[in-house]
Amino acid sequence: MRAWICKKWGGPNDLSLGDLTEPVCTDRSVKIRADAWGVNFADLVLIAGQYQARPSFPFAPGMEVSGVVVETSPDVAEISVGDKVAAYVEFNGYADLVVAPVSNVARIPKNFPCTDAAAFPVPFATASLAIERANLQADEYVLIGGAGGAVGLACVQLAKLRGAKIVAATSSTEKTHLARESGADFIVSSHSNTLVSDIKQIISKGVDVVFDPIGGSFFEETLKALRFSGRMVTLGFTSGTIPSAKVNQILVRHISVIGSSLGLACHENPEYVARLWPRLGNQLSKGEISPCVSKILSFKELPNALTMLASRSIAGRIVLI
């Protein structure tokens, strides 16, 4: 079976295109013949050996696929052979055949583009989980970091459907355009030297919620932009720096700092994650949410796609076919 193979921890150019043994359906799983693959920043963290999962070598990276179900385990009734689906997997996604837990699989309309389907599971499930963790309410002000990236744009779209007022932090003109198209009400520069005051010019009391996939100084600064009793939801550390928080400030301002991880939620509470998919799949098919696919490349161009993602030069999603 054709697959991109990781044989040692490293970067995109350490991957090789070769053959892996065809995966086997285990309990509560489906086998998918992949038609398209989403490219994620977490793939870079995984192949560097810095992800929470550390598979044994050799393995295929890749976390997001769309395709057609060709086999199900006997205990699966909700998905059938022949169904078009999109799925999240922890790894082993960049392959022609992918086995996914049925709790991580969303049914997709047959006429829906495979490229959009492949760009859907990770960002929108991540964003949906984060919004639930934050208990985001209509008319609240929410600051979204990395709002021109995959997860950030999904947060913008889903927060907009909740009726929130969205302040998008972006780093380029192209990313600003995508954030506005996705529903952002206000824009601030994530590189601003006066980020907190920029935010408070929009909402003087501070924002109700921050969604932060960046970490580093962005977390430390935007924590100051929360109102009394505000909520910070940390989604990851694309900056490469894990931040710290002054606990006395959390205490006296009644701030909540909340972690939200799709991968860990799939392990610890798969039934909850499974309940996300019908609603998200319905929103996708109705056009209420839409992955922002900006570049489609050949499957053979994975190292190039990951290099572009690492450079942060791409707004929206990269998909392989």
Tab-separated table of C-alpha atoms in Angstrom:
chain	number	residue	atom	x	y	z
A	1	MET	CA	0.000	0.000	0.000
A	2	ARG	CA	1.351	3.417	-0.999
A	3	ALA	CA	2.129	5.676	1.967
A	4	TRP	CA	4.411	8.445	3.146
A	5	ILE	CA	6.726	6.874	5.714
A	6	CYS	CA	8.489	8.345	8.745
A	7	LYS	CA	11.533	6.246	9.728
A	8	LYS	CA	13.176	8.736	12.117
A	9	TRP	CA	12.256	11.969	13.881
A	10	GLY	CA	12.919	14.959	11.675
A	11	GLY	CA	11.372	17.297	9.142
A	12	PRO	CA	9.393	17.075	5.895
A	13	ASN	CA	12.375	16.063	3.790
A	14	ASP	CA	13.082	13.085	6.050
A	15	LEU	CA	9.846	11.431	4.893
A	16	SER	CA	9.910	8.888	2.074
A	17	LEU	CA	7.202	7.653	-0.278
A	18	GLY	CA	6.997	3.881	-0.151
A	19	ASP	CA	4.904	0.879	0.859
A	20	LEU	CA	3.327	-0.041	4.191
A	21	THR	CA	1.296	-3.096	5.108
A	22	GLU	CA	-2.430	-2.589	4.550
A	23	PRO	CA	-4.124	-1.691	7.857
A	24	VAL	CA	-6.632	-4.021	9.501
A	25	CYS	CA	-10.051	-3.027	10.858
A	26	THR	CA	-10.143	-3.430	14.632
A	27	ASP	CA	-13.144	-3.029	16.968
A	28	ARG	CA	-15.458	-0.088	16.190
A	29	SER	CA	-13.481	1.014	13.133
A	30	VAL	CA	-13.837	1.540	9.396
A	31	LYS	CA	-11.375	1.244	6.513
A	32	ILE	CA	-11.369	4.156	4.065
A	33	ARG	CA	-10.017	4.279	0.510
A	34	ALA	CA	-8.622	7.802	0.659
A	35	ASP	CA	-9.289	10.308	-2.128
A	36	ALA	CA	-7.825	13.414	-0.471
A	37	TRP	CA	-5.718	14.297	2.553
A	38	GLY	CA	-5.662	17.438	4.704
A	39	VAL	CA	-2.252	18.814	5.705
A	40	ASN	CA	-1.965	19.936	9.326
A	41	PHE	CA	0.593	21.787	11.438
A	42	ALA	CA	0.359	18.924	13.936
A	43	ASP	CA	1.923	16.658	11.284
A	44	LEU	CA	5.119	18.691	11.643
A	45	VAL	CA	5.048	18.288	15.416
A	46	LEU	CA	4.402	14.541	15.046
A	47	ILE	CA	7.298	13.817	12.660
A	48	ALA	CA	9.630	15.907	14.853
A	49	GLY	CA	8.861	13.587	17.773
A	50	GLN	CA	7.259	16.403	19.785
A	51	TYR	CA	3.612	15.295	19.638
A	52	GLN	CA	1.718	13.553	22.449
A	53	ALA	CA	1.679	10.420	20.263
A	54	ARG	CA	5.041	8.796	19.456
A	55	PRO	CA	4.349	5.866	17.110
A	56	SER	CA	6.870	3.110	16.540
A	57	PHE	CA	8.910	3.353	13.334
A	58	PRO	CA	8.103	3.028	10.523
A	59	PHE	CA	4.744	4.791	10.436
A	60	ALA	CA	2.814	7.159	8.203
A	61	PRO	CA	2.017	10.636	9.507
A	62	GLY	CA	-1.260	12.260	8.462
A	63	MET	CA	-4.351	13.010	10.520
A	64	GLU	CA	-7.141	13.900	8.121
A	65	VAL	CA	-8.645	12.102	5.121
A	66	SER	CA	-11.735	11.906	2.969
A	67	GLY	CA	-12.784	8.951	0.888
A	68	VAL	CA	-15.104	5.972	0.588
A	69	VAL	CA	-15.594	3.247	3.194
A	70	VAL	CA	-14.477	-0.148	1.849
A	71	GLU	CA	-14.771	-2.193	5.056
A	72	THR	CA	-16.247	-1.937	8.557
A	73	SER	CA	-15.710	-4.009	11.668
A	74	PRO	CA	-18.717	-6.225	12.539
A	75	ASP	CA	-19.718	-4.007	15.480
A	76	VAL	CA	-20.217	-0.876	13.313
A	77	ALA	CA	-23.798	-0.102	12.237
A	78	GLU	CA	-23.816	3.685	11.819
A	79	ILE	CA	-21.415	3.721	8.824
A	80	SER	CA	-21.710	1.392	5.822
A	81	VAL	CA	-19.469	0.224	2.993
A	82	GLY	CA	-19.834	2.705	0.128
A	83	ASP	CA	-20.448	5.733	2.370
A	84	LYS	CA	-18.460	8.867	1.587
A	85	VAL	CA	-16.773	10.048	4.773
A	86	ALA	CA	-14.225	12.381	6.297
A	87	ALA	CA	-12.167	11.188	9.241
A	88	TYR	CA	-9.628	12.200	11.874
A	89	VAL	CA	-6.848	9.779	12.790
A	90	GLU	CA	-3.958	10.301	15.180
A	91	PHE	CA	-1.458	9.127	12.542
A	92	ASN	CA	-1.195	6.734	9.539
A	93	GLY	CA	-3.337	9.082	7.442
A	94	TYR	CA	-1.017	9.720	4.473
A	95	ALA	CA	-1.783	6.371	2.853
A	96	ASP	CA	-4.097	4.943	0.222
A	97	LEU	CA	-6.037	2.964	2.850
A	98	VAL	CA	-6.732	4.363	6.303
A	99	VAL	CA	-8.408	2.741	9.310
A	100	ALA	CA	-10.229	5.170	11.617
A	101	PRO	CA	-12.265	4.704	14.810
A	102	VAL	CA	-15.914	5.121	13.873
A	103	SER	CA	-16.196	7.775	16.608
A	104	ASN	CA	-13.832	9.957	14.508
A	105	VAL	CA	-15.745	9.591	11.234
A	106	ALA	CA	-18.319	11.947	9.684
A	107	ARG	CA	-20.613	10.936	6.832
A	108	ILE	CA	-20.389	13.376	3.896
A	109	PRO	CA	-22.855	13.916	1.004
A	110	LYS	CA	-21.741	11.944	-2.068
A	111	ASN	CA	-21.612	15.044	-4.283
A	112	PHE	CA	-19.496	17.045	-1.811
A	113	PRO	CA	-15.956	17.841	-3.073
A	114	CYS	CA	-13.406	15.424	-1.632
A	115	THR	CA	-10.902	18.256	-1.200
A	116	ASP	CA	-13.241	20.255	1.046
A	117	ALA	CA	-14.196	17.089	2.927
A	118	ALA	CA	-10.525	16.332	3.647
A	119	ALA	CA	-9.992	19.840	5.033
A	120	PHE	CA	-12.955	19.569	7.400
A	121	PRO	CA	-12.448	17.115	10.309
A	122	VAL	CA	-9.468	18.418	12.287
A	123	PRO	CA	-10.124	22.177	12.342
A	124	PHE	CA	-13.876	22.037	12.799
A	125	ALA	CA	-13.878	19.295	15.435
A	126	THR	CA	-11.056	21.140	17.236
A	127	ALA	CA	-12.971	24.421	17.064
A	128	SER	CA	-16.280	22.865	18.071
A	129	LEU	CA	-14.711	21.201	21.100
A	130	ALA	CA	-13.014	24.464	22.104
A	131	ILE	CA	-16.251	26.447	21.814
A	132	GLU	CA	-18.026	23.894	24.004
A	133	ARG	CA	-15.171	24.006	26.535
A	134	ALA	CA	-15.465	27.800	26.665
A	135	ASN	CA	-19.273	27.706	26.915
A	136	LEU	CA	-19.295	30.546	24.381
A	137	GLN	CA	-22.520	32.562	24.426
A	138	ALA	CA	-24.259	34.793	21.872
A	139	ASP	CA	-23.124	38.439	21.966
A	140	GLU	CA	-19.892	37.647	23.801
A	141	TYR	CA	-16.670	39.125	22.424
A	142	VAL	CA	-14.159	36.477	21.404
A	143	LEU	CA	-10.551	36.978	20.316
A	144	ILE	CA	-9.293	34.288	17.928
A	145	GLY	CA	-5.573	33.861	17.471
A	146	GLY	CA	-4.153	32.531	14.219
A	147	ALA	CA	-7.442	33.516	12.592
A	148	GLY	CA	-6.095	32.992	9.070
A	149	GLY	CA	-5.070	29.405	9.748
A	150	ALA	CA	-7.084	26.206	9.658
A	151	VAL	CA	-8.241	26.055	13.281
A	152	GLY	CA	-8.569	29.825	13.605
A	153	LEU	CA	-10.850	30.108	10.574
A	154	ALA	CA	-12.983	27.227	11.868
A	155	CYS	CA	-13.261	29.014	15.221
A	156	VAL	CA	-14.345	32.199	13.424
A	157	GLN	CA	-17.083	30.399	11.491
A	158	LEU	CA	-18.452	28.397	14.422
A	159	ALA	CA	-18.288	31.335	16.850
A	160	LYS	CA	-20.202	33.419	14.308
A	161	LEU	CA	-22.926	30.752	14.201
A	162	ARG	CA	-23.132	31.076	18.002
A	163	GLY	CA	-23.811	34.794	17.615
A	164	ALA	CA	-20.513	35.935	19.118
A	165	LYS	CA	-18.718	39.141	18.141
A	166	ILE	CA	-15.362	38.166	16.707
A	167	VAL	CA	-11.999	39.909	16.968
A	168	ALA	CA	-9.619	38.090	14.624
A	169	ALA	CA	-5.858	38.283	15.157
A	170	THR	CA	-4.095	37.824	11.807
A	171	SER	CA	-0.579	38.224	10.445
A	172	SER	CA	-1.019	39.101	6.760
A	173	THR	CA	-3.366	40.797	4.303
A	174	GLU	CA	-4.389	37.444	2.778
A	175	LYS	CA	-5.199	35.963	6.188
A	176	THR	CA	-7.159	39.085	7.122
A	177	HIS	CA	-9.231	38.684	3.964
A	178	LEU	CA	-10.058	35.067	4.789
A	179	ALA	CA	-10.948	35.933	8.385
A	180	ARG	CA	-13.316	38.677	7.198
A	181	GLU	CA	-14.897	36.312	4.662
A	182	SER	CA	-15.419	33.770	7.447
A	183	GLY	CA	-17.276	36.278	9.624
A	184	ALA	CA	-14.775	38.294	11.665
A	185	ASP	CA	-16.209	41.613	12.897
A	186	PHE	CA	-12.887	43.224	13.860
A	187	ILE	CA	-9.229	42.662	12.928
A	188	VAL	CA	-6.080	43.170	14.980
A	189	SER	CA	-2.501	42.374	14.002
A	190	SER	CA	-1.051	39.447	15.934
A	191	HIS	CA	2.370	41.102	15.480
A	192	SER	CA	1.331	44.439	16.986
A	193	ASN	CA	3.514	45.850	19.760
A	194	THR	CA	0.337	47.283	21.304
A	195	LEU	CA	-1.889	44.216	20.967
A	196	VAL	CA	-3.679	44.586	24.307
A	197	SER	CA	-4.512	48.252	23.759
A	198	ASP	CA	-5.573	47.453	20.159
A	199	ILE	CA	-8.062	44.934	21.530
A	200	LYS	CA	-9.301	47.276	24.261
A	201	GLN	CA	-9.934	49.991	21.702
A	202	ILE	CA	-12.533	47.607	20.279
A	203	ILE	CA	-14.001	46.460	23.598
A	204	SER	CA	-12.765	48.531	26.527
A	205	LYS	CA	-13.609	46.014	29.273
A	206	GLY	CA	-11.691	43.280	27.445
A	207	VAL	CA	-12.893	40.208	25.583
A	208	ASP	CA	-14.932	37.412	27.134
A	209	VAL	CA	-13.015	34.539	25.530
A	210	VAL	CA	-9.663	34.015	23.820
A	211	PHE	CA	-8.991	30.994	21.584
A	212	ASP	CA	-5.220	30.610	21.365
A	213	PRO	CA	-3.519	28.065	19.092
A	214	ILE	CA	-0.262	30.077	19.132
A	215	GLY	CA	1.071	30.130	22.690
A	216	GLY	CA	4.249	32.060	23.524
A	217	SER	CA	3.962	35.802	23.912
A	218	PHE	CA	0.534	35.817	22.226
A	219	PHE	CA	-0.906	33.859	25.159
A	220	GLU	CA	0.839	36.027	27.741
A	221	GLU	CA	-0.329	39.278	26.138
A	222	THR	CA	-3.890	38.278	25.354
A	223	LEU	CA	-4.397	36.955	28.881
A	224	LYS	CA	-4.193	40.648	29.838
A	225	ALA	CA	-6.947	41.430	27.317
A	226	LEU	CA	-9.520	39.246	29.090
A	227	ARG	CA	-12.258	40.927	31.057
A	228	PHE	CA	-12.988	40.001	34.683
A	229	SER	CA	-14.088	36.318	34.693
A	230	GLY	CA	-12.918	35.845	31.097
A	231	ARG	CA	-11.871	32.478	29.666
A	232	MET	CA	-8.635	31.619	27.904
A	233	VAL	CA	-8.795	28.419	25.824
A	234	THR	CA	-5.366	27.132	24.860
A	235	LEU	CA	-5.332	24.975	21.718
A	236	GLY	CA	-1.634	24.533	20.992
A	237	PHE	CA	1.715	26.194	20.531
A	238	THR	CA	2.373	26.922	16.860
A	239	SER	CA	4.848	29.587	17.980
A	240	GLY	CA	7.032	26.793	19.319
A	241	THR	CA	7.049	28.353	22.792
A	242	ILE	CA	5.025	27.104	25.741
A	243	PRO	CA	3.879	30.155	27.747
A	244	SER	CA	3.387	30.631	31.464
A	245	ALA	CA	0.739	32.514	33.410
A	246	LYS	CA	0.877	34.430	36.687
A	247	VAL	CA	-1.484	32.542	38.947
A	248	ASN	CA	-2.140	35.610	41.117
A	249	GLN	CA	-3.638	37.345	38.072
A	250	ILE	CA	-5.833	34.321	37.396
A	251	LEU	CA	-7.013	34.534	41.003
A	252	VAL	CA	-7.732	38.244	41.384
A	253	ARG	CA	-9.352	38.625	37.934
A	254	HIS	CA	-11.352	35.367	38.183
A	255	ILE	CA	-9.866	34.222	34.873
A	256	SER	CA	-10.210	30.624	33.683
A	257	VAL	CA	-7.435	28.986	31.637
A	258	ILE	CA	-8.878	25.972	29.812
A	259	GLY	CA	-7.063	23.324	27.795
A	260	SER	CA	-8.758	21.828	24.741
A	261	SER	CA	-7.201	18.984	22.710
A	262	LEU	CA	-9.083	17.035	20.040
A	263	GLY	CA	-6.558	14.198	20.069
A	264	LEU	CA	-6.763	13.668	23.829
A	265	ALA	CA	-10.544	14.046	23.822
A	266	CYS	CA	-10.742	11.250	21.224
A	267	HIS	CA	-8.836	9.014	23.650
A	268	GLU	CA	-10.573	10.015	26.865
A	269	ASN	CA	-14.120	10.749	25.697
A	270	PRO	CA	-14.708	9.254	22.230
A	271	GLU	CA	-18.488	9.207	22.732
A	272	TYR	CA	-18.493	12.995	23.167
A	273	VAL	CA	-16.400	13.509	20.018
A	274	ALA	CA	-18.716	11.165	18.100
A	275	ARG	CA	-21.660	13.406	19.005
A	276	LEU	CA	-19.975	16.384	17.298
A	277	TRP	CA	-19.981	14.860	13.802
A	278	PRO	CA	-23.705	14.795	12.899
A	279	ARG	CA	-24.109	18.503	13.670
A	280	LEU	CA	-20.861	19.478	11.945
A	281	GLY	CA	-21.641	17.283	8.932
A	282	ASN	CA	-25.070	18.896	8.629
A	283	GLN	CA	-23.577	22.399	8.871
A	284	LEU	CA	-21.032	21.458	6.212
A	285	SER	CA	-23.605	20.047	3.789
A	286	LYS	CA	-25.833	23.130	4.250
A	287	GLY	CA	-22.928	25.507	3.580
A	288	GLU	CA	-23.054	27.046	7.061
A	289	ILE	CA	-19.392	26.171	7.520
A	290	SER	CA	-16.793	25.806	4.802
A	291	PRO	CA	-13.116	24.792	4.881
A	292	CYS	CA	-10.953	27.488	3.302
A	293	VAL	CA	-8.904	25.414	0.853
A	294	SER	CA	-6.286	27.687	-0.680
A	295	LYS	CA	-3.936	25.175	-2.333
A	296	ILE	CA	-4.394	21.681	-3.790
A	297	LEU	CA	-1.257	19.634	-4.449
A	298	SER	CA	-0.432	16.120	-5.585
A	299	PHE	CA	-0.053	13.429	-2.913
A	300	LYS	CA	3.587	13.158	-4.012
A	301	GLU	CA	4.172	16.777	-2.955
A	302	LEU	CA	3.656	16.224	0.787
A	303	PRO	CA	7.154	17.397	1.848
A	304	ASN	CA	6.638	20.624	-0.117
A	305	ALA	CA	3.202	21.115	1.449
A	306	LEU	CA	4.553	20.639	4.977
A	307	THR	CA	7.436	23.031	4.270
A	308	MET	CA	4.982	25.705	3.121
A	309	LEU	CA	2.899	25.128	6.233
A	310	ALA	CA	5.960	25.436	8.466
A	311	SER	CA	6.826	28.778	6.858
A	312	ARG	CA	3.341	30.111	7.722
A	313	SER	CA	3.167	31.520	4.199
A	314	ILE	CA	-0.170	29.833	3.477
A	315	ALA	CA	-3.551	31.232	4.496
A	316	GLY	CA	-6.252	28.598	4.786
A	317	ARG	CA	-5.780	24.894	4.046
A	318	ILE	CA	-3.489	22.768	1.904
A	319	VAL	CA	-5.048	19.552	0.575
A	320	LEU	CA	-3.417	16.657	-1.283
A	321	ILE	CA	-5.102	14.573	-3.979
